[in-house]
Short mmCIF file of C-alpha atoms in Angstrom, two decimals:
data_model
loop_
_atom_site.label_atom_id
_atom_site.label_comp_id
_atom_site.label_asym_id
_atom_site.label_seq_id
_atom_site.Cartn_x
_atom_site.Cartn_y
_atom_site.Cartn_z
CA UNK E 4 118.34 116.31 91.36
CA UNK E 5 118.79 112.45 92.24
CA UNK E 6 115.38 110.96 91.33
CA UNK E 7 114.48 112.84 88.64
CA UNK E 8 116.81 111.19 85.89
CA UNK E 9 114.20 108.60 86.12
CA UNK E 10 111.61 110.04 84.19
CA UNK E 11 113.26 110.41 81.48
CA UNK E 12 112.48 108.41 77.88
CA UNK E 13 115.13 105.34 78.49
CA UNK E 14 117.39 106.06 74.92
CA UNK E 15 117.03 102.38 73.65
CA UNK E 16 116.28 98.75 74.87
CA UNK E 17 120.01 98.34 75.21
CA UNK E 18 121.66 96.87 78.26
CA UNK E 19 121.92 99.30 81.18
CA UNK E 20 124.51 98.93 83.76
CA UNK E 21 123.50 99.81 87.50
CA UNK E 22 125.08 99.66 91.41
CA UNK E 23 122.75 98.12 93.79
CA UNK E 24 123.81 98.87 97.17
CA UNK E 25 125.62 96.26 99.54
CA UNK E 26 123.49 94.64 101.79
CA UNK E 27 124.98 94.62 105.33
CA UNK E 28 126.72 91.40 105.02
CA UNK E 29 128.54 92.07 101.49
CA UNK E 30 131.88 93.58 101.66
CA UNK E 31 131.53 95.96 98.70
CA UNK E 32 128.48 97.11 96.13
CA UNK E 33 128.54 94.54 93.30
CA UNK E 34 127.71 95.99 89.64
CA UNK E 35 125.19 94.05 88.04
CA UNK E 36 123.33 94.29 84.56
CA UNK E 37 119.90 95.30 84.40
CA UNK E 38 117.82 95.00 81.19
CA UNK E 39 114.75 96.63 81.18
CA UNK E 40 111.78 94.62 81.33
CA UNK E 41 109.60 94.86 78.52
CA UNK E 42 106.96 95.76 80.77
CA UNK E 43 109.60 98.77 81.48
CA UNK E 44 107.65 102.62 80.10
CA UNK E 45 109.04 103.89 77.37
CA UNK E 46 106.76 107.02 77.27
CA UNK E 47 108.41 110.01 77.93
CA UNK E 48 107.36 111.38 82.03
CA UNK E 49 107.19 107.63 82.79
CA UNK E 50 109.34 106.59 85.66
CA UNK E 51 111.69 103.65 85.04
CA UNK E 52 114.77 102.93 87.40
CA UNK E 53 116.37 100.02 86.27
CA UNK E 54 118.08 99.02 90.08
CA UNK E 55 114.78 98.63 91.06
CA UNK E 56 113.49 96.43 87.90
CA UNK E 57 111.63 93.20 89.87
CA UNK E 58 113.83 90.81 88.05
CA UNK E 59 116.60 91.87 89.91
CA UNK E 60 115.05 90.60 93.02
CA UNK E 61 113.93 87.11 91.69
CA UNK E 62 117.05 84.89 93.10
CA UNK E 63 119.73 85.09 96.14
CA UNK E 64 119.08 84.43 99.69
CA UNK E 65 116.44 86.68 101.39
CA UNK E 66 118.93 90.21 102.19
CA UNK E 67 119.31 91.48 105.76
CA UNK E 68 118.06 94.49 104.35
CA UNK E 69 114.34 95.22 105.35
CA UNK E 70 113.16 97.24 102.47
CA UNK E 71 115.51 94.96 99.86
CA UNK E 72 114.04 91.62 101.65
CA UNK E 73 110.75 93.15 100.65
CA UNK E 74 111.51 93.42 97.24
CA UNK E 75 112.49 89.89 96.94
CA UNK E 76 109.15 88.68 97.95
CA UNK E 77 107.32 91.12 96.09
CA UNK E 78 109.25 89.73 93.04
CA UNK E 79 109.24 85.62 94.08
CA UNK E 80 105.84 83.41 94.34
CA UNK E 81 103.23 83.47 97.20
CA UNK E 82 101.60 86.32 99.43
CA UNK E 83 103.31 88.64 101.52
CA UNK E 84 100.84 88.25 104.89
CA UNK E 85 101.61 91.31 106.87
CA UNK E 86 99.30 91.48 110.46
CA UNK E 87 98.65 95.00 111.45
CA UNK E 88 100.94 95.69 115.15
CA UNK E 89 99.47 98.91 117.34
CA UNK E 90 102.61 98.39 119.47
CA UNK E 91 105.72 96.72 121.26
CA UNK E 92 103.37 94.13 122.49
CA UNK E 93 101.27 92.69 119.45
CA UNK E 94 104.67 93.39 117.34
CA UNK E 95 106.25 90.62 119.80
CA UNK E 96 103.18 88.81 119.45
CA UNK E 97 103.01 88.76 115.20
CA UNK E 98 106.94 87.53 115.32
CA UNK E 99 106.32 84.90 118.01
CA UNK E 100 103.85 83.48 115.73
CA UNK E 101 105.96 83.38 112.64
CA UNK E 102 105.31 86.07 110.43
CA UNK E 103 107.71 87.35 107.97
CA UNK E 104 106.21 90.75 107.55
CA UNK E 105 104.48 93.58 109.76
CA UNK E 106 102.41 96.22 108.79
CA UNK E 107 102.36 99.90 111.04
CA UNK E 108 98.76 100.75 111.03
CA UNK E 109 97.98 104.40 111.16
CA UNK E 110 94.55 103.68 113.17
CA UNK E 111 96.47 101.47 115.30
CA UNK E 112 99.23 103.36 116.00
CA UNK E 113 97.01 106.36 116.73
CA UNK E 114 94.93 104.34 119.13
CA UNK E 115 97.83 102.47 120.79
CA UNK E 116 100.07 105.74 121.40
CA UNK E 117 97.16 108.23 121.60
CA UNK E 118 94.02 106.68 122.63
CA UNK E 119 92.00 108.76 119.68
CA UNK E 120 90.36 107.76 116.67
CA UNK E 121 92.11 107.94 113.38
CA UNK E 122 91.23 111.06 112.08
CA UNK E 123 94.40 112.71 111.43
CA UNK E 124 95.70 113.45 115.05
CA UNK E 125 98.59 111.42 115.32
CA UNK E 126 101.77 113.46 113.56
CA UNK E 127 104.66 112.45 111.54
CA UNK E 128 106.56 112.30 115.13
CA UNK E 129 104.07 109.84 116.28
CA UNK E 130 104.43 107.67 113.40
CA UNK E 131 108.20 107.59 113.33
CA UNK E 132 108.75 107.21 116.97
CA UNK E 133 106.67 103.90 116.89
CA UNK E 134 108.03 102.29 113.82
CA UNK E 135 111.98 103.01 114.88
CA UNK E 136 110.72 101.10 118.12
CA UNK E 137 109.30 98.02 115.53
CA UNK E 138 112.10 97.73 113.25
CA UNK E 139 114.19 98.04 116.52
CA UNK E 140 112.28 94.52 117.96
CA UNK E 141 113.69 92.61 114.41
CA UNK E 142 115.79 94.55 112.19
CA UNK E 143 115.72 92.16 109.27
CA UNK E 144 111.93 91.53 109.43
CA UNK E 145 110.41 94.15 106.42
CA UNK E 146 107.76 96.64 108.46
CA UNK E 147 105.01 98.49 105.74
CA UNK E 148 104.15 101.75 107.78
CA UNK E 149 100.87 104.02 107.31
CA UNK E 150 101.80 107.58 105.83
CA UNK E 151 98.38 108.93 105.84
CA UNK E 152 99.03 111.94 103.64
CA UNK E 153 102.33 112.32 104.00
CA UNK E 154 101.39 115.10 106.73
CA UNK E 155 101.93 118.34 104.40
CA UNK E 156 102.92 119.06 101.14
CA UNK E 157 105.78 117.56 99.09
CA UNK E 158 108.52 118.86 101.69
CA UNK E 159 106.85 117.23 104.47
CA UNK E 160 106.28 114.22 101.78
CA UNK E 161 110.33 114.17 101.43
CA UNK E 162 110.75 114.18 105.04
CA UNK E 163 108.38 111.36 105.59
CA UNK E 164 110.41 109.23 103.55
CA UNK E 165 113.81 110.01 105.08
CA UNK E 166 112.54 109.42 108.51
CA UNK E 167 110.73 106.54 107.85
CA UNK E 168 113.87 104.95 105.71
CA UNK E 169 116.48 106.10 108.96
CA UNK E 170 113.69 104.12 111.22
CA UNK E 171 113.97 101.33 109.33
CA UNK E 172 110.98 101.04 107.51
CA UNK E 173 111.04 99.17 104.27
CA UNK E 174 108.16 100.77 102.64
CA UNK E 175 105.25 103.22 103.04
CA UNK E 176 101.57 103.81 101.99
CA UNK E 177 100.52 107.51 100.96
CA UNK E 178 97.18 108.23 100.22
CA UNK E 179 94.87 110.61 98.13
CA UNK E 180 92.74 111.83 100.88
CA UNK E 181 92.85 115.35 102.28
CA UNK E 182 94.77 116.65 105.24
CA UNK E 183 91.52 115.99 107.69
CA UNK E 184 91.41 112.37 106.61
CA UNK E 185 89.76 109.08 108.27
CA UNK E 186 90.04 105.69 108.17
CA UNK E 187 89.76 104.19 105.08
CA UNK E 188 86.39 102.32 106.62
CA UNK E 189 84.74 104.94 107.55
CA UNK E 190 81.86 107.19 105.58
CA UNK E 191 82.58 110.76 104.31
CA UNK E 192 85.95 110.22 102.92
CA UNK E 193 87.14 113.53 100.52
CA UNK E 194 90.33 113.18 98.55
CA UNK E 195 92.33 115.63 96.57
CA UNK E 196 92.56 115.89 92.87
CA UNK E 197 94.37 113.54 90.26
CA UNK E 198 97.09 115.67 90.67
CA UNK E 199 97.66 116.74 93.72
CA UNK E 200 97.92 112.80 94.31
CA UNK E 201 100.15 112.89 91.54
CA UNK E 202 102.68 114.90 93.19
CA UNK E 203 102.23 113.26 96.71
CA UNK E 204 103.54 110.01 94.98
CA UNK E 205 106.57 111.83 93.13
CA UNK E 206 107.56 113.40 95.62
CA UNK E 207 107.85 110.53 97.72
CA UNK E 208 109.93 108.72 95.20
CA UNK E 209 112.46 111.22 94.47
CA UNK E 210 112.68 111.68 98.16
CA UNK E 211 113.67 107.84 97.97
CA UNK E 212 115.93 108.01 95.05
CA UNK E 213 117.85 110.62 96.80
CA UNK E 214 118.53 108.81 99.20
CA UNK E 215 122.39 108.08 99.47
CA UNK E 216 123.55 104.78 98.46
CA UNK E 217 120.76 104.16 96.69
CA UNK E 218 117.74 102.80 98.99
CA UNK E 219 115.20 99.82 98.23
CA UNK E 220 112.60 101.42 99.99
CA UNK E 221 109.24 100.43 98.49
CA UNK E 222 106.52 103.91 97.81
CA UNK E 223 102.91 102.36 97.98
CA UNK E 224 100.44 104.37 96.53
CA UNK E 225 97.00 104.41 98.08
CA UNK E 226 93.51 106.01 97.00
CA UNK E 227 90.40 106.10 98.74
CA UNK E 228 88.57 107.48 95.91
CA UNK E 229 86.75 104.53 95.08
CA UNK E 230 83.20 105.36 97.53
CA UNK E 231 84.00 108.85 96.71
CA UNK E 232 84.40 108.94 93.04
CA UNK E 233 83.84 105.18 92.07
CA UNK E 234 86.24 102.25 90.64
CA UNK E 235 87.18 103.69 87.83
CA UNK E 236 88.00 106.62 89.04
CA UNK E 237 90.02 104.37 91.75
CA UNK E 238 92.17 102.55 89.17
CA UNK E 239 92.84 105.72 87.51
CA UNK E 240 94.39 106.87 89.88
CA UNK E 241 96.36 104.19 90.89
CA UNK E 242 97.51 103.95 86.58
CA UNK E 243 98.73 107.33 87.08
CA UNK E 244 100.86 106.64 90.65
CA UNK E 245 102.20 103.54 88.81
CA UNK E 246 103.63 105.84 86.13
CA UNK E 247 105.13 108.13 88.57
CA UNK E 248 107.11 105.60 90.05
CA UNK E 249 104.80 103.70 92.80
CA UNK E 250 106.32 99.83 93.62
CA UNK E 251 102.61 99.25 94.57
CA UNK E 252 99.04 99.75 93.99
CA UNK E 253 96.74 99.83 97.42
CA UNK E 254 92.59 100.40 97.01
CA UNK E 255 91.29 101.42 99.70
CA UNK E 256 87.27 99.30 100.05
CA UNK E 257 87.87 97.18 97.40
CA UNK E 258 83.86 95.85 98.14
CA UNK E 259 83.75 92.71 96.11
CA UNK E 260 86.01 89.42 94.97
CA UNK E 261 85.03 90.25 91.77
CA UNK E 262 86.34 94.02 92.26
CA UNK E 263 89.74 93.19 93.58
CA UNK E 264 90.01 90.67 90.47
CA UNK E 265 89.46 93.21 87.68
CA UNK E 266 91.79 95.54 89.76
CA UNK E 267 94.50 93.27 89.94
CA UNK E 268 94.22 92.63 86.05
CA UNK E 269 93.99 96.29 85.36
CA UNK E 270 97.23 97.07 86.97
CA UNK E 271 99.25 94.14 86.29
CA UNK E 272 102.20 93.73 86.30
CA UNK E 273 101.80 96.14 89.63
CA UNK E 274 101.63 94.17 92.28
CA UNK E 275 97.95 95.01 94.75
CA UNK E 276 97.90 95.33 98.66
CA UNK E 277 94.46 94.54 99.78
CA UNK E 278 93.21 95.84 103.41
CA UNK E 279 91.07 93.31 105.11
CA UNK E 280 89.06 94.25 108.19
CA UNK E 281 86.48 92.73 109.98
CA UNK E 282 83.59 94.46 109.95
CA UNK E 283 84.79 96.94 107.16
CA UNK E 284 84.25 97.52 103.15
CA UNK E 285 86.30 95.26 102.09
CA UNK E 286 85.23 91.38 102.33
CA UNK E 287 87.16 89.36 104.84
CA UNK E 288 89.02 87.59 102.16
CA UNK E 289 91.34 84.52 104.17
CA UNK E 290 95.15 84.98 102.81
CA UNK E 291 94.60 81.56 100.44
CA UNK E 292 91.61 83.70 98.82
CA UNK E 293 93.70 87.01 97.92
CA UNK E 294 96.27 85.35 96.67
CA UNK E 295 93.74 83.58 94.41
CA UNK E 296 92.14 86.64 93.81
CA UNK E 297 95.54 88.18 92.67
CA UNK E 298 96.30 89.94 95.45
CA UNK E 299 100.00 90.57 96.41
CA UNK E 300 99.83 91.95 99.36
CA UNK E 301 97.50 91.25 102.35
CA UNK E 302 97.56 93.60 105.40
CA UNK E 303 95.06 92.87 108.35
CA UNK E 304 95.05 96.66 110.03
CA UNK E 305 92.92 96.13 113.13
CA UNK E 306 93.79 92.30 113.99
CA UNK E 307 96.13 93.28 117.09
CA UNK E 308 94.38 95.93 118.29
CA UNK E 309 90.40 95.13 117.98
CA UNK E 310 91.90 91.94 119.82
CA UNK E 311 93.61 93.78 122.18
CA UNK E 312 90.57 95.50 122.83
CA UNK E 313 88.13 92.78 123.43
CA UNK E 314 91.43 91.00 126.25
CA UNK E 315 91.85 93.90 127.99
CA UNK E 316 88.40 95.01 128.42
CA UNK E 317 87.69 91.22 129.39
CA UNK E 318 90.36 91.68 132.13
CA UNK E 319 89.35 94.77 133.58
CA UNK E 320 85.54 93.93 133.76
CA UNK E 321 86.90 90.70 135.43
CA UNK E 322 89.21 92.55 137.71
CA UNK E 323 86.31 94.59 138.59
CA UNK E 324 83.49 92.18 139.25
CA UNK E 325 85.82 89.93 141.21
CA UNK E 326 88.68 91.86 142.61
CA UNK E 327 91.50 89.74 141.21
CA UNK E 328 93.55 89.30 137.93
CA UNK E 329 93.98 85.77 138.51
CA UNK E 330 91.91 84.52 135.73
CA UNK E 331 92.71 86.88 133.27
CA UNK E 332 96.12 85.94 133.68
CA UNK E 333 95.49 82.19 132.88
CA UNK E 334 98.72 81.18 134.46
CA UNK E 335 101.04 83.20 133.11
CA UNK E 336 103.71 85.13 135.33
CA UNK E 337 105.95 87.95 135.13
CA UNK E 338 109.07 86.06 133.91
CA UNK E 339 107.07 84.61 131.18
CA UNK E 340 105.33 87.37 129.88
CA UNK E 341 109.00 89.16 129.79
CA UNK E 342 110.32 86.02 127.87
CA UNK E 343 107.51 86.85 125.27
CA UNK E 344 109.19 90.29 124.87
CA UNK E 345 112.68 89.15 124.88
CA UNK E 346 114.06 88.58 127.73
CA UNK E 347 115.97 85.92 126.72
CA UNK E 348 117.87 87.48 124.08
CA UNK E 349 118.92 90.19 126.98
CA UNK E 350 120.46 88.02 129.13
CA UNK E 351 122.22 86.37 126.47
CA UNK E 352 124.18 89.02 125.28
CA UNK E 353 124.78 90.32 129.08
CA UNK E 354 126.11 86.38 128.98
CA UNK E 355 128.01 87.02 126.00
CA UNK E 356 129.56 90.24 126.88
CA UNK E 357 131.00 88.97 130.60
CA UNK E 358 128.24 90.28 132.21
CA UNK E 359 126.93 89.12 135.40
CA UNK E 360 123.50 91.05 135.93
CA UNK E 361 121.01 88.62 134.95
CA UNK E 362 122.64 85.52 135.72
CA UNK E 363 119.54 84.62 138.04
CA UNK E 364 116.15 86.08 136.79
#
């Protein structure tokens, strides 16, 4: 089966020759030589794909591809800042402001779309269904999506991947926590054994390796086990998803600068997400910080939608007490608010086409 051949003892140190799939502006898929890093496992079980080696990503322009583009800053210098979107709304918002990256929160996502809690209501469906909406807004702009538990066993594991990779996702947490789970903020967090974690994450990447064409989409693996069965336990955990092919290494509550640190050294070269929100376990570390810290990765889950939150209930209060929206509004009308969500792209390619619909707006 495609994904499997990866485990396998690499034969020698010797050059290995690879295809790494066409992005959508090159004509053709370009063979190029991969050494293996000497960071690369040479214990047998190990997983070791050589397309994906980091190295590979370190020059070129930034791809077209999301999931490849993500790879290349993984690989180059700096942070990747990814703000956590609930919806079509904040995700217009995050890109209007600049940023390269956007991160799917599950809590979000569940709030935004189903006005619960996150304690493992929303569905796979749910989860899709908003991100093919988000990659839709900027197809080139890399989106890291929630997988809670990858909703099942390692089937429903497999399937998360596809449909997540067809949405346009460039790359995925999965976590250790049971099929009831909870935010990673909350108390009374269970998670399932080393193993069962074990095969969450292997599953996930041979899903990806089978993946025609050969797909840069990036498998984060995620415990929670850290206020459950302490650090050590935590980094454990993460050693092992590291070996069985995870791009990433994401602890959930890291509760110290001093924590993160030690993490980030005990799983180099892996590179560490850190989830910062206000008011939760983890410190609220500025981006300049976790990168100083180490960190690779920072993701900001709740930003949009604690935000959205405090506007909206500001406006409806407002709306009640004084029977207009006219200061909640602060000036801005219906054609602007639509520019914020693209309205000018719209009547640009109506424009472009020889369309006539929109020529006054």
């Amino acid at each position: 089966m495609p994904g499997l051949d990866f485990y396998k003892t690499p034969e020698s140190p010797a050059t290995i020759t690879t295809t790494v799939p066409a992005t959508p502006i090159e004509e053709s898929n370009r063979a190029v030589t991969a050494t293996p890093s000497p960071t690369a496992p040479l214990k047998a079980g190990v997983y070791y794909n050589p397309r994906l080696d980091p190295k590979n990503f370190l020059e070129g322009p930034l791809s077209w591809d999301p999931a490849t583009r993500l790879r290349q800053m993984l690989a180059r210098p700096g942070i990747v800042i990814a703000p956590g979107i609930c919806d079509g709304i904040s995700a217009r918002c995050a890109l209007e402001a600049g940023f390269e990256c956007l991160y799917q929160s599950g809590a979000a996502t569940t709030a935004s779309r189903l006005g619960q809690p996150d304690v493992a209501i929303a569905t796979l469906n749910d989860f899709v269904q908003s991100a093919q909406m988000v990659c839709g807004l900027s197809p080139t702009t890399p989106v890291i999506a929630d997988a809670d538990t990858g909703f099942g066993g390692t089937a429903m594991v497999a399937r998360t991947v596809y449909q997540y990779a067809r949405a346009g996702v460039a790359a995925m947490h999965i976590e250790d926590q049971v099929q009831t789970k909870r935010c990673g903020h909350l108390m009374g967090k269970q998670v399932v054994s080393r193993e069962e974690f074990i095969t969450r994450i292997r599953a996930a990447v041979i899903a990806r390796d089978s993946i025609p064409g050969g797909s840069n989409f990036v498998i984060i693996g995620r415990t929670d086990s850290a206020q459950v069965l302490g650090m050590e336990e935590a980094v454990t955990r993460l050693k092992l998803a590291a070996d069985a092919g995870a791009d990433v290494c994401f602890i959930e509550g890291v509760k110290t600068a001093e924590l993160l640190t030690s993490t980030v050294k005990a799983l180099s070269p892996k590179p560490v997400l850190v989830n910062v929100i206000s008011g939760g376990l983890t410190p609220s570390f500025t981006c300049k910080e976790a990168e100083a810290l180490g960190a690779k990765i920072i993701i900001f889950s709740l930003v949009s939608c604690v935000a959205a939150v405090h506007g909206i209930r500001a406006a409806m209060q407002s709306l009640k007490k004084t029977g207009t929206d006219f200061t909640s509004a602060q000036g801005m009308d219906p054609k602007a608010f639509f520019e914020i969500m693209g309205l000018d792209d719209i009547v640009s390619v109506d424009a472009r086409a020889g369309g006539s619909a929109f020529e006054v707006v």
